[in-house]
Structure formats: C-alpha cells, structure tokens
PDB file of C-alpha atoms (C1' of nucleotides) in Angstrom:
ATOM      1  CA  MET A 246     -16.284  29.213   1.752  1.00  0.00           C
ATOM      2  CA  PRO A 247     -14.760  25.757   1.515  1.00  0.00           C
ATOM      3  CA  ASP A 248     -16.639  23.294  -0.684  1.00  0.00           C
ATOM      4  CA  HIS A 249     -15.158  20.442   1.316  1.00  0.00           C
ATOM      5  CA  PRO A 250     -15.230  20.035   5.116  1.00  0.00           C
ATOM      6  CA  ILE A 251     -11.433  19.900   5.211  1.00  0.00           C
ATOM      7  CA  ASP A 252     -10.694  22.317   2.379  1.00  0.00           C
ATOM      8  CA  ASP A 253      -8.594  24.514   4.657  1.00  0.00           C
ATOM      9  CA  LEU A 254      -6.499  22.663   7.182  1.00  0.00           C
ATOM     10  CA  PHE A 255      -4.037  25.365   8.121  1.00  0.00           C
ATOM     11  CA  GLY A 256      -5.596  25.881  11.531  1.00  0.00           C
ATOM     12  CA  ASP A 257      -5.725  23.478  14.438  1.00  0.00           C
ATOM     13  CA  ALA A 258      -7.406  20.185  13.752  1.00  0.00           C
ATOM     14  CA  PRO A 259      -8.077  16.805  15.330  1.00  0.00           C
ATOM     15  CA  ALA A 260      -5.346  14.178  15.369  1.00  0.00           C
ATOM     16  CA  ALA A 261      -6.988  12.139  12.626  1.00  0.00           C
ATOM     17  CA  LEU A 262      -8.762  13.601   9.604  1.00  0.00           C
ATOM     18  CA  PRO A 263     -10.425  11.598   6.843  1.00  0.00           C
ATOM     19  CA  LEU A 264      -9.250  12.477   3.338  1.00  0.00           C
ATOM     20  CA  GLY A 265     -11.525   9.884   1.797  1.00  0.00           C
ATOM     21  CA  ALA A 266     -13.412   6.692   2.597  1.00  0.00           C
ATOM     22  CA  GLN A 267     -10.115   4.853   3.074  1.00  0.00           C
ATOM     23  CA  ALA A 268      -7.617   7.708   3.385  1.00  0.00           C
ATOM     24  CA  MET A 269      -6.524   9.378   6.611  1.00  0.00           C
ATOM     25  CA  LEU A 270      -4.260  12.184   7.748  1.00  0.00           C
ATOM     26  CA  LEU A 271      -2.755  11.298  11.146  1.00  0.00           C
ATOM     27  CA  ARG A 272      -1.485  14.569  12.530  1.00  0.00           C
ATOM     28  CA  GLY A 273       1.743  14.277  14.501  1.00  0.00           C
ATOM     29  CA  PHE A 274       1.553  10.473  14.502  1.00  0.00           C
ATOM     30  CA  ALA A 275       5.331  10.140  13.930  1.00  0.00           C
ATOM     31  CA  LEU A 276       6.420  12.956  16.252  1.00  0.00           C
ATOM     32  CA  ALA A 277       7.696  10.695  19.038  1.00  0.00           C
ATOM     33  CA  GLN A 278       9.719   8.650  16.536  1.00  0.00           C
ATOM     34  CA  ALA A 279      10.883  11.534  14.370  1.00  0.00           C
ATOM     35  CA  GLU A 280      14.432  11.606  15.670  1.00  0.00           C
ATOM     36  CA  ALA A 281      14.924   7.879  15.056  1.00  0.00           C
ATOM     37  CA  LEU A 282      13.381   8.176  11.600  1.00  0.00           C
ATOM     38  CA  VAL A 283      15.689  11.024  10.590  1.00  0.00           C
ATOM     39  CA  GLN A 284      18.657   9.067  11.899  1.00  0.00           C
ATOM     40  CA  GLY A 285      17.492   6.100   9.806  1.00  0.00           C
ATOM     41  CA  VAL A 286      17.359   8.307   6.720  1.00  0.00           C
ATOM     42  CA  ARG A 287      20.952   9.426   7.338  1.00  0.00           C
ATOM     43  CA  GLN A 288      22.032   5.792   7.629  1.00  0.00           C
ATOM     44  CA  VAL A 289      20.219   4.788   4.436  1.00  0.00           C
ATOM     45  CA  ALA A 290      21.734   7.686   2.489  1.00  0.00           C
ATOM     46  CA  LEU A 291      25.238   6.590   3.523  1.00  0.00           C
ATOM     47  CA  HIS A 292      24.798   3.414   1.468  1.00  0.00           C
ATOM     48  CA  ALA A 293      22.320   4.525  -1.197  1.00  0.00           C
ATOM     49  CA  PRO A 294      23.245   8.135  -2.058  1.00  0.00           C
ATOM     50  CA  TRP A 295      20.708  10.834  -2.846  1.00  0.00           C
ATOM     51  CA  ARG A 296      20.069  11.228  -6.541  1.00  0.00           C
ATOM     52  CA  ARG A 297      17.617  13.067  -8.759  1.00  0.00           C
ATOM     53  CA  MET A 298      15.928  10.526 -10.987  1.00  0.00           C
ATOM     54  CA  GLN A 299      14.885  11.118 -14.583  1.00  0.00           C
ATOM     55  CA  THR A 300      11.334  10.802 -15.821  1.00  0.00           C
ATOM     56  CA  PRO A 301      10.741   8.522 -18.816  1.00  0.00           C
ATOM     57  CA  GLY A 302      10.650  11.750 -20.837  1.00  0.00           C
ATOM     58  CA  GLY A 303      14.208  12.493 -19.741  1.00  0.00           C
ATOM     59  CA  LYS A 304      13.515  15.416 -17.378  1.00  0.00           C
ATOM     60  CA  ALA A 305      15.161  15.492 -13.962  1.00  0.00           C
ATOM     61  CA  MET A 306      12.869  15.471 -10.940  1.00  0.00           C
ATOM     62  CA  SER A 307      13.438  18.291  -8.461  1.00  0.00           C
ATOM     63  CA  VAL A 308      13.195  15.894  -5.526  1.00  0.00           C
ATOM     64  CA  ALA A 309      16.315  13.949  -4.513  1.00  0.00           C
ATOM     65  CA  MET A 310      15.581  10.293  -3.761  1.00  0.00           C
ATOM     66  CA  THR A 311      17.014   7.219  -2.154  1.00  0.00           C
ATOM     67  CA  GLY A 312      15.398   4.054  -0.836  1.00  0.00           C
ATOM     68  CA  CYS A 313      15.645   1.043   1.411  1.00  0.00           C
ATOM     69  CA  GLY A 314      14.143  -2.389   1.856  1.00  0.00           C
ATOM     70  CA  PRO A 315      14.207  -5.439  -0.423  1.00  0.00           C
ATOM     71  CA  LEU A 316      12.881  -3.228  -3.229  1.00  0.00           C
ATOM     72  CA  SER A 317      12.783   0.444  -4.038  1.00  0.00           C
ATOM     73  CA  TRP A 318      11.139   2.528  -6.723  1.00  0.00           C
ATOM     74  CA  VAL A 319      13.273   3.856  -9.550  1.00  0.00           C
ATOM     75  CA  SER A 320      12.623   5.976 -12.632  1.00  0.00           C
ATOM     76  CA  ASP A 321      14.720   6.599 -15.722  1.00  0.00           C
ATOM     77  CA  ARG A 322      14.270   6.818 -19.490  1.00  0.00           C
ATOM     78  CA  GLN A 323      13.192   3.179 -19.390  1.00  0.00           C
ATOM     79  CA  GLY A 324      10.216   3.960 -17.190  1.00  0.00           C
ATOM     80  CA  TYR A 325       9.028   3.453 -13.623  1.00  0.00           C
ATOM     81  CA  ARG A 326       9.687   0.199 -11.798  1.00  0.00           C
ATOM     82  CA  TYR A 327      10.768  -1.442  -8.588  1.00  0.00           C
ATOM     83  CA  ALA A 328      14.358  -2.680  -8.470  1.00  0.00           C
ATOM     84  CA  ASP A 329      16.113  -4.964  -5.982  1.00  0.00           C
ATOM     85  CA  ARG A 330      19.375  -3.083  -6.459  1.00  0.00           C
ATOM     86  CA  ASP A 331      20.391   0.554  -6.459  1.00  0.00           C
ATOM     87  CA  PRO A 332      21.199   1.407 -10.100  1.00  0.00           C
ATOM     88  CA  LEU A 333      23.705   3.983  -8.862  1.00  0.00           C
ATOM     89  CA  THR A 334      25.887   1.557  -6.891  1.00  0.00           C
ATOM     90  CA  GLY A 335      24.834  -1.839  -8.217  1.00  0.00           C
ATOM     91  CA  LEU A 336      24.357  -2.895  -4.595  1.00  0.00           C
ATOM     92  CA  PRO A 337      21.197  -4.130  -2.888  1.00  0.00           C
ATOM     93  CA  TRP A 338      19.234  -1.328  -1.249  1.00  0.00           C
ATOM     94  CA  PRO A 339      20.054  -0.818   2.434  1.00  0.00           C
ATOM     95  CA  ALA A 340      17.887  -2.736   4.879  1.00  0.00           C
ATOM     96  CA  MET A 341      14.759  -0.915   5.987  1.00  0.00           C
ATOM     97  CA  PRO A 342      15.370   0.517   9.465  1.00  0.00           C
ATOM     98  CA  ALA A 343      13.147  -1.232  11.991  1.00  0.00           C
ATOM     99  CA  ALA A 344      11.722   2.129  13.064  1.00  0.00           C
ATOM    100  CA  PHE A 345      10.368   2.726   9.526  1.00  0.00           C
ATOM    101  CA  ALA A 346       8.437  -0.537   9.292  1.00  0.00           C
ATOM    102  CA  ARG A 347       7.194  -0.278  12.870  1.00  0.00           C
ATOM    103  CA  LEU A 348       5.873   3.241  12.383  1.00  0.00           C
ATOM    104  CA  ALA A 349       4.283   2.363   9.042  1.00  0.00           C
ATOM    105  CA  ARG A 350       2.513  -0.669  10.446  1.00  0.00           C
ATOM    106  CA  ALA A 351       1.173   1.297  13.410  1.00  0.00           C
ATOM    107  CA  ALA A 352      -0.021   4.148  11.194  1.00  0.00           C
ATOM    108  CA  ALA A 353      -1.692   1.759   8.767  1.00  0.00           C
ATOM    109  CA  GLN A 354      -3.469   0.017  11.617  1.00  0.00           C
ATOM    110  CA  GLN A 355      -4.609   3.357  13.032  1.00  0.00           C
ATOM    111  CA  ALA A 356      -6.075   4.166   9.607  1.00  0.00           C
ATOM    112  CA  GLY A 357      -7.882   0.845   9.389  1.00  0.00           C
ATOM    113  CA  PHE A 358      -5.402  -1.301   7.437  1.00  0.00           C
ATOM    114  CA  ALA A 359      -4.333  -4.284   9.519  1.00  0.00           C
ATOM    115  CA  ARG A 360      -1.133  -6.277   9.008  1.00  0.00           C
ATOM    116  CA  PHE A 361       0.610  -3.808   6.682  1.00  0.00           C
ATOM    117  CA  ALA A 362       4.096  -5.173   5.975  1.00  0.00           C
ATOM    118  CA  PRO A 363       6.034  -2.792   3.710  1.00  0.00           C
ATOM    119  CA  ASP A 364       8.857  -4.206   1.601  1.00  0.00           C
ATOM    120  CA  ALA A 365       9.861  -0.909   0.004  1.00  0.00           C
ATOM    121  CA  CYS A 366      10.520   2.578   1.298  1.00  0.00           C
ATOM    122  CA  LEU A 367      11.141   5.437  -1.112  1.00  0.00           C
ATOM    123  CA  VAL A 368      12.809   8.368   0.648  1.00  0.00           C
ATOM    124  CA  ASN A 369      12.216  11.790  -0.874  1.00  0.00           C
ATOM    125  CA  ARG A 370      14.285  14.864   0.005  1.00  0.00           C
ATOM    126  CA  TYR A 371      12.796  18.252  -0.904  1.00  0.00           C
ATOM    127  CA  GLU A 372      14.999  21.320  -0.929  1.00  0.00           C
ATOM    128  CA  PRO A 373      13.238  24.688  -1.173  1.00  0.00           C
ATOM    129  CA  GLY A 374      11.526  24.911  -4.558  1.00  0.00           C
ATOM    130  CA  ALA A 375      11.377  21.135  -5.015  1.00  0.00           C
ATOM    131  CA  ARG A 376       7.948  19.732  -5.857  1.00  0.00           C
ATOM    132  CA  MET A 377       6.108  16.630  -7.011  1.00  0.00           C
ATOM    133  CA  SER A 378       3.487  17.006  -9.692  1.00  0.00           C
ATOM    134  CA  LEU A 379       0.184  15.179  -9.544  1.00  0.00           C
ATOM    135  CA  HIS A 380       0.670  11.428 -10.021  1.00  0.00           C
ATOM    136  CA  GLN A 381      -0.574   7.984  -8.979  1.00  0.00           C
ATOM    137  CA  ASP A 382       1.385   5.284  -7.130  1.00  0.00           C
ATOM    138  CA  ARG A 383       0.562   2.423  -9.449  1.00  0.00           C
ATOM    139  CA  ASP A 384       3.763   0.459  -9.939  1.00  0.00           C
ATOM    140  CA  GLU A 385       3.127  -1.947  -7.076  1.00  0.00           C
ATOM    141  CA  ARG A 386       1.958  -5.466  -7.909  1.00  0.00           C
ATOM    142  CA  ASP A 387      -0.536  -5.690  -5.093  1.00  0.00           C
ATOM    143  CA  LEU A 388      -2.688  -2.600  -5.016  1.00  0.00           C
ATOM    144  CA  GLY A 389      -4.497  -4.065  -2.030  1.00  0.00           C
ATOM    145  CA  ALA A 390      -1.874  -2.773   0.384  1.00  0.00           C
ATOM    146  CA  PRO A 391      -2.035   0.885   1.438  1.00  0.00           C
ATOM    147  CA  ILE A 392       0.553   3.650   1.043  1.00  0.00           C
ATOM    148  CA  VAL A 393       1.989   5.223   4.184  1.00  0.00           C
ATOM    149  CA  SER A 394       3.597   8.659   3.760  1.00  0.00           C
ATOM    150  CA  VAL A 395       5.570  10.275   6.599  1.00  0.00           C
ATOM    151  CA  SER A 396       6.481  13.986   6.633  1.00  0.00           C
ATOM    152  CA  LEU A 397       9.637  15.184   8.409  1.00  0.00           C
ATOM    153  CA  GLY A 398      11.252  18.598   8.651  1.00  0.00           C
ATOM    154  CA  LEU A 399      10.054  21.553   6.600  1.00  0.00           C
ATOM    155  CA  PRO A 400       6.299  21.786   6.045  1.00  0.00           C
ATOM    156  CA  ALA A 401       4.689  21.364   2.642  1.00  0.00           C
ATOM    157  CA  VAL A 402       1.306  21.518   0.966  1.00  0.00           C
ATOM    158  CA  PHE A 403       0.084  18.070  -0.104  1.00  0.00           C
ATOM    159  CA  LEU A 404      -2.142  17.931  -3.174  1.00  0.00           C
ATOM    160  CA  TRP A 405      -4.849  15.341  -2.663  1.00  0.00           C
ATOM    161  CA  GLY A 406      -6.655  14.731  -5.923  1.00  0.00           C
ATOM    162  CA  GLY A 407      -9.220  12.303  -7.241  1.00  0.00           C
ATOM    163  CA  ALA A 408      -9.292   9.190  -9.367  1.00  0.00           C
ATOM    164  CA  THR A 409      -8.599  11.259 -12.490  1.00  0.00           C
ATOM    165  CA  ARG A 410      -6.007  13.961 -13.064  1.00  0.00           C
ATOM    166  CA  GLY A 411      -8.683  16.469 -13.918  1.00  0.00           C
ATOM    167  CA  GLU A 412     -10.467  16.454 -10.564  1.00  0.00           C
ATOM    168  CA  ARG A 413      -9.696  19.417  -8.340  1.00  0.00           C
ATOM    169  CA  ALA A 414      -7.059  18.606  -5.753  1.00  0.00           C
ATOM    170  CA  LEU A 415      -7.508  19.410  -2.088  1.00  0.00           C
ATOM    171  CA  ARG A 416      -4.616  21.359  -0.520  1.00  0.00           C
ATOM    172  CA  VAL A 417      -3.526  19.730   2.715  1.00  0.00           C
ATOM    173  CA  PRO A 418      -0.749  21.333   4.779  1.00  0.00           C
ATOM    174  CA  LEU A 419       1.638  18.721   6.145  1.00  0.00           C
ATOM    175  CA  ARG A 420       4.016  19.321   9.014  1.00  0.00           C
ATOM    176  CA  HIS A 421       6.847  17.525  10.762  1.00  0.00           C
ATOM    177  CA  GLY A 422       5.531  14.239  12.141  1.00  0.00           C
ATOM    178  CA  ASP A 423       2.353  14.063  10.074  1.00  0.00           C
ATOM    179  CA  VAL A 424       1.464  10.743   8.431  1.00  0.00           C
ATOM    180  CA  VAL A 425      -0.937  10.181   5.537  1.00  0.00           C
ATOM    181  CA  VAL A 426      -2.304   6.692   4.834  1.00  0.00           C
ATOM    182  CA  TRP A 427      -4.388   5.764   1.814  1.00  0.00           C
ATOM    183  CA  GLY A 428      -5.575   2.466   0.362  1.00  0.00           C
ATOM    184  CA  GLY A 429      -8.632   0.540  -0.748  1.00  0.00           C
ATOM    185  CA  VAL A 430     -10.925   2.660  -2.881  1.00  0.00           C
ATOM    186  CA  ASP A 431      -8.515   5.595  -2.446  1.00  0.00           C
ATOM    187  CA  ARG A 432      -5.364   3.646  -3.342  1.00  0.00           C
ATOM    188  CA  LEU A 433      -4.999   5.157  -6.834  1.00  0.00           C
ATOM    189  CA  ARG A 434      -5.896   8.756  -5.957  1.00  0.00           C
ATOM    190  CA  PHE A 435      -3.736  11.353  -7.696  1.00  0.00           C
ATOM    191  CA  HIS A 436      -1.484  13.261  -5.312  1.00  0.00           C
ATOM    192  CA  GLY A 437       1.513  15.588  -5.313  1.00  0.00           C
ATOM    193  CA  VAL A 438       3.390  18.272  -3.379  1.00  0.00           C
ATOM    194  CA  LEU A 439       3.549  22.025  -4.057  1.00  0.00           C
ATOM    195  CA  PRO A 440       7.010  23.643  -4.193  1.00  0.00           C
ATOM    196  CA  VAL A 441       8.498  23.636  -0.691  1.00  0.00           C
ATOM    197  CA  ALA A 442       9.072  27.089   0.823  1.00  0.00           C
ATOM    198  CA  PRO A 443      12.537  28.023   2.101  1.00  0.00           C
ATOM    199  CA  GLY A 444      13.038  27.535   5.820  1.00  0.00           C
ATOM    200  CA  GLU A 445      14.931  25.768   8.574  1.00  0.00           C
ATOM    201  CA  HIS A 446      13.765  22.918  10.765  1.00  0.00           C
ATOM    202  CA  PRO A 447      15.599  21.616  13.851  1.00  0.00           C
ATOM    203  CA  ALA A 448      15.245  18.001  12.708  1.00  0.00           C
ATOM    204  CA  THR A 449      16.271  18.287   9.055  1.00  0.00           C
ATOM    205  CA  GLY A 450      17.828  21.697   8.472  1.00  0.00           C
ATOM    206  CA  SER A 451      16.808  23.187   5.126  1.00  0.00           C
ATOM    207  CA  PHE A 452      15.000  20.074   3.834  1.00  0.00           C
ATOM    208  CA  ARG A 453      11.676  18.318   3.882  1.00  0.00           C
ATOM    209  CA  ILE A 454      12.047  14.538   4.082  1.00  0.00           C
ATOM    210  CA  ASN A 455       9.248  12.202   3.051  1.00  0.00           C
ATOM    211  CA  LEU A 456       9.175   8.473   3.695  1.00  0.00           C
ATOM    212  CA  THR A 457       6.819   6.573   1.415  1.00  0.00           C
ATOM    213  CA  LEU A 458       6.277   3.001   2.498  1.00  0.00           C
ATOM    214  CA  ARG A 459       4.724   0.476   0.177  1.00  0.00           C
ATOM    215  CA  LYS A 460       4.173  -3.195  -0.399  1.00  0.00           C
ATOM    216  CA  ALA A 461       5.693  -3.522  -3.844  1.00  0.00           C
ATOM    217  CA  LEU A 462       5.411  -7.281  -4.270  1.00  0.00           C
TER     218      LEU A 462
ATOM    219  C1'  DT B  78       2.662  13.954 -17.386  1.00  0.00           C
ATOM    220  C1'  DA B  79       6.709  11.475 -10.259  1.00  0.00           C
ATOM    221  C1'  DG B  80       7.850  17.380 -16.026  1.00  0.00           C
ATOM    222  C1'  DT B  81       8.006  21.918 -18.302  1.00  0.00           C
ATOM    223  C1'  DA B  82       6.486  25.760 -21.410  1.00  0.00           C
ATOM    224  C1'  DC B  83       3.367  28.965 -22.333  1.00  0.00           C
ATOM    225  C1'  DC B  84      -0.924  31.384 -22.097  1.00  0.00           C
ATOM    226  C1'  DG B  85      -4.537  34.145 -19.773  1.00  0.00           C
TER     227       DG B  85
ATOM    228  C1'  DG C 125      -4.780  27.660 -13.035  1.00  0.00           C
ATOM    229  C1'  DG C 126      -5.356  25.453 -17.427  1.00  0.00           C
ATOM    230  C1'  DC C 127      -3.509  23.741 -21.518  1.00  0.00           C
ATOM    231  C1'  DA C 128      -0.285  21.355 -24.916  1.00  0.00           C
TER     232       DA C 128
END
DNA sequence: TAGTACCG
DNA sequence: GGCA
C-alpha cells in the first residue's frame, strides 16, 4: 500500500495535486498552449542550438539543453551558473517566447505564487534513455520565486524528493501538458527524472521536452 | 553527485 | 536500490 496519499499517480487524478505544502502538480494545465510552446522551442533552438552540457566533474549529461530569456543556466567544468550569453555561440540567449512567460505566470498563480516573472527558461530535451539524477535548483539569486516545470511530448516519471538527497523520492508520472510548480518551503526539494522510455508523441516525435522557468536574478 | 560504476 |  502507498505510504503517501499520492504515491501512485498512474491512474486518473484531479487536475491539481499537492506535492507538498507549496508544491503542486497541475495536470494538463499547458495542454491548450502546447502547440505554441513546442513551436517556441523550435524557434529558440534555431538560435541557441541543442547541446549536452558537462557536469563540473566533466561527465556529459544525457539531456540536451538550450535556453532563452535574459539569462539561462549553464554547466561546464567551471561549475553551474547563469549566463547572459550562450557559450556555444557567444550571442545573447534568444528572447523568451511570450507564450512561455504567460503560461508560467498563470501556472504559478494557480499554485499560489502571485506575480511570478521568469527571466530564465532552461529547455531540456530528453531522447529515450535520457535522465536527470536527483538534484536541487539552487543557482538562482532569489530563492523566493518558484520554479515552473512544463512537460511536453513523451511521458516521464518525475522523482520528487525531500530536503536532503537521502529522503525517499516520490515517483510522479508526468504527461504531455502537465505543469509542476514548487516554491516557498519546497523550493529546494531534490528532484529528477527517470530514464525516458522509447516512444512517439504527435507533438514532439521521439522526444520529451521540458521547460523550466525560473527567476534567476 | 543536473554523473557513473559497482555491488547485492 | 544503495553505495563510493
């Protein structure tokens, strides 16, 4: 039996599910905007190409990334940071598509965070087998703003952990159009993504796309 | 340690 | 899944 009320979310569920005191899964929240969001991702990737970043330890991540907005998150042997230019091209990151910021603000408000104004969007592209190990989003200056994470295309299992790496992580299935918002006391929760299973989705083909919107400054 | 290897 |  589950030792958490939402330990198994593979079945049908309400449109909004609490993952913590200040963390919420908004099922299908981005569905109506999904086409515009995917088109925005294509536009961003034209100017800031997909690349697999290196961890500070020198290992390549399995997830291909790009970004948009005044700032975007980067990782290399030097460490994690936000940069105002794409290290690959030397150019400023592409502007954040209006649909991204609009969706993020609406999702944040729905989850109880008013006036969320993201200035950074990290775009993650998962091919089958790609994963993200348990980590914290802690490179933003102002940890008062929430994180808004939008799932598009292939489904994935989201790992929703605790304040320490050791705490058992909840397994949350995420599908096309789902949005997860976390902030406040849950802002530094560990989280990750299990390896994505092979498949095809009408919106994204053989990929899962994840938009992660933050206030970096 | 936003990763992988190896062990049970 | 847990450990280094």
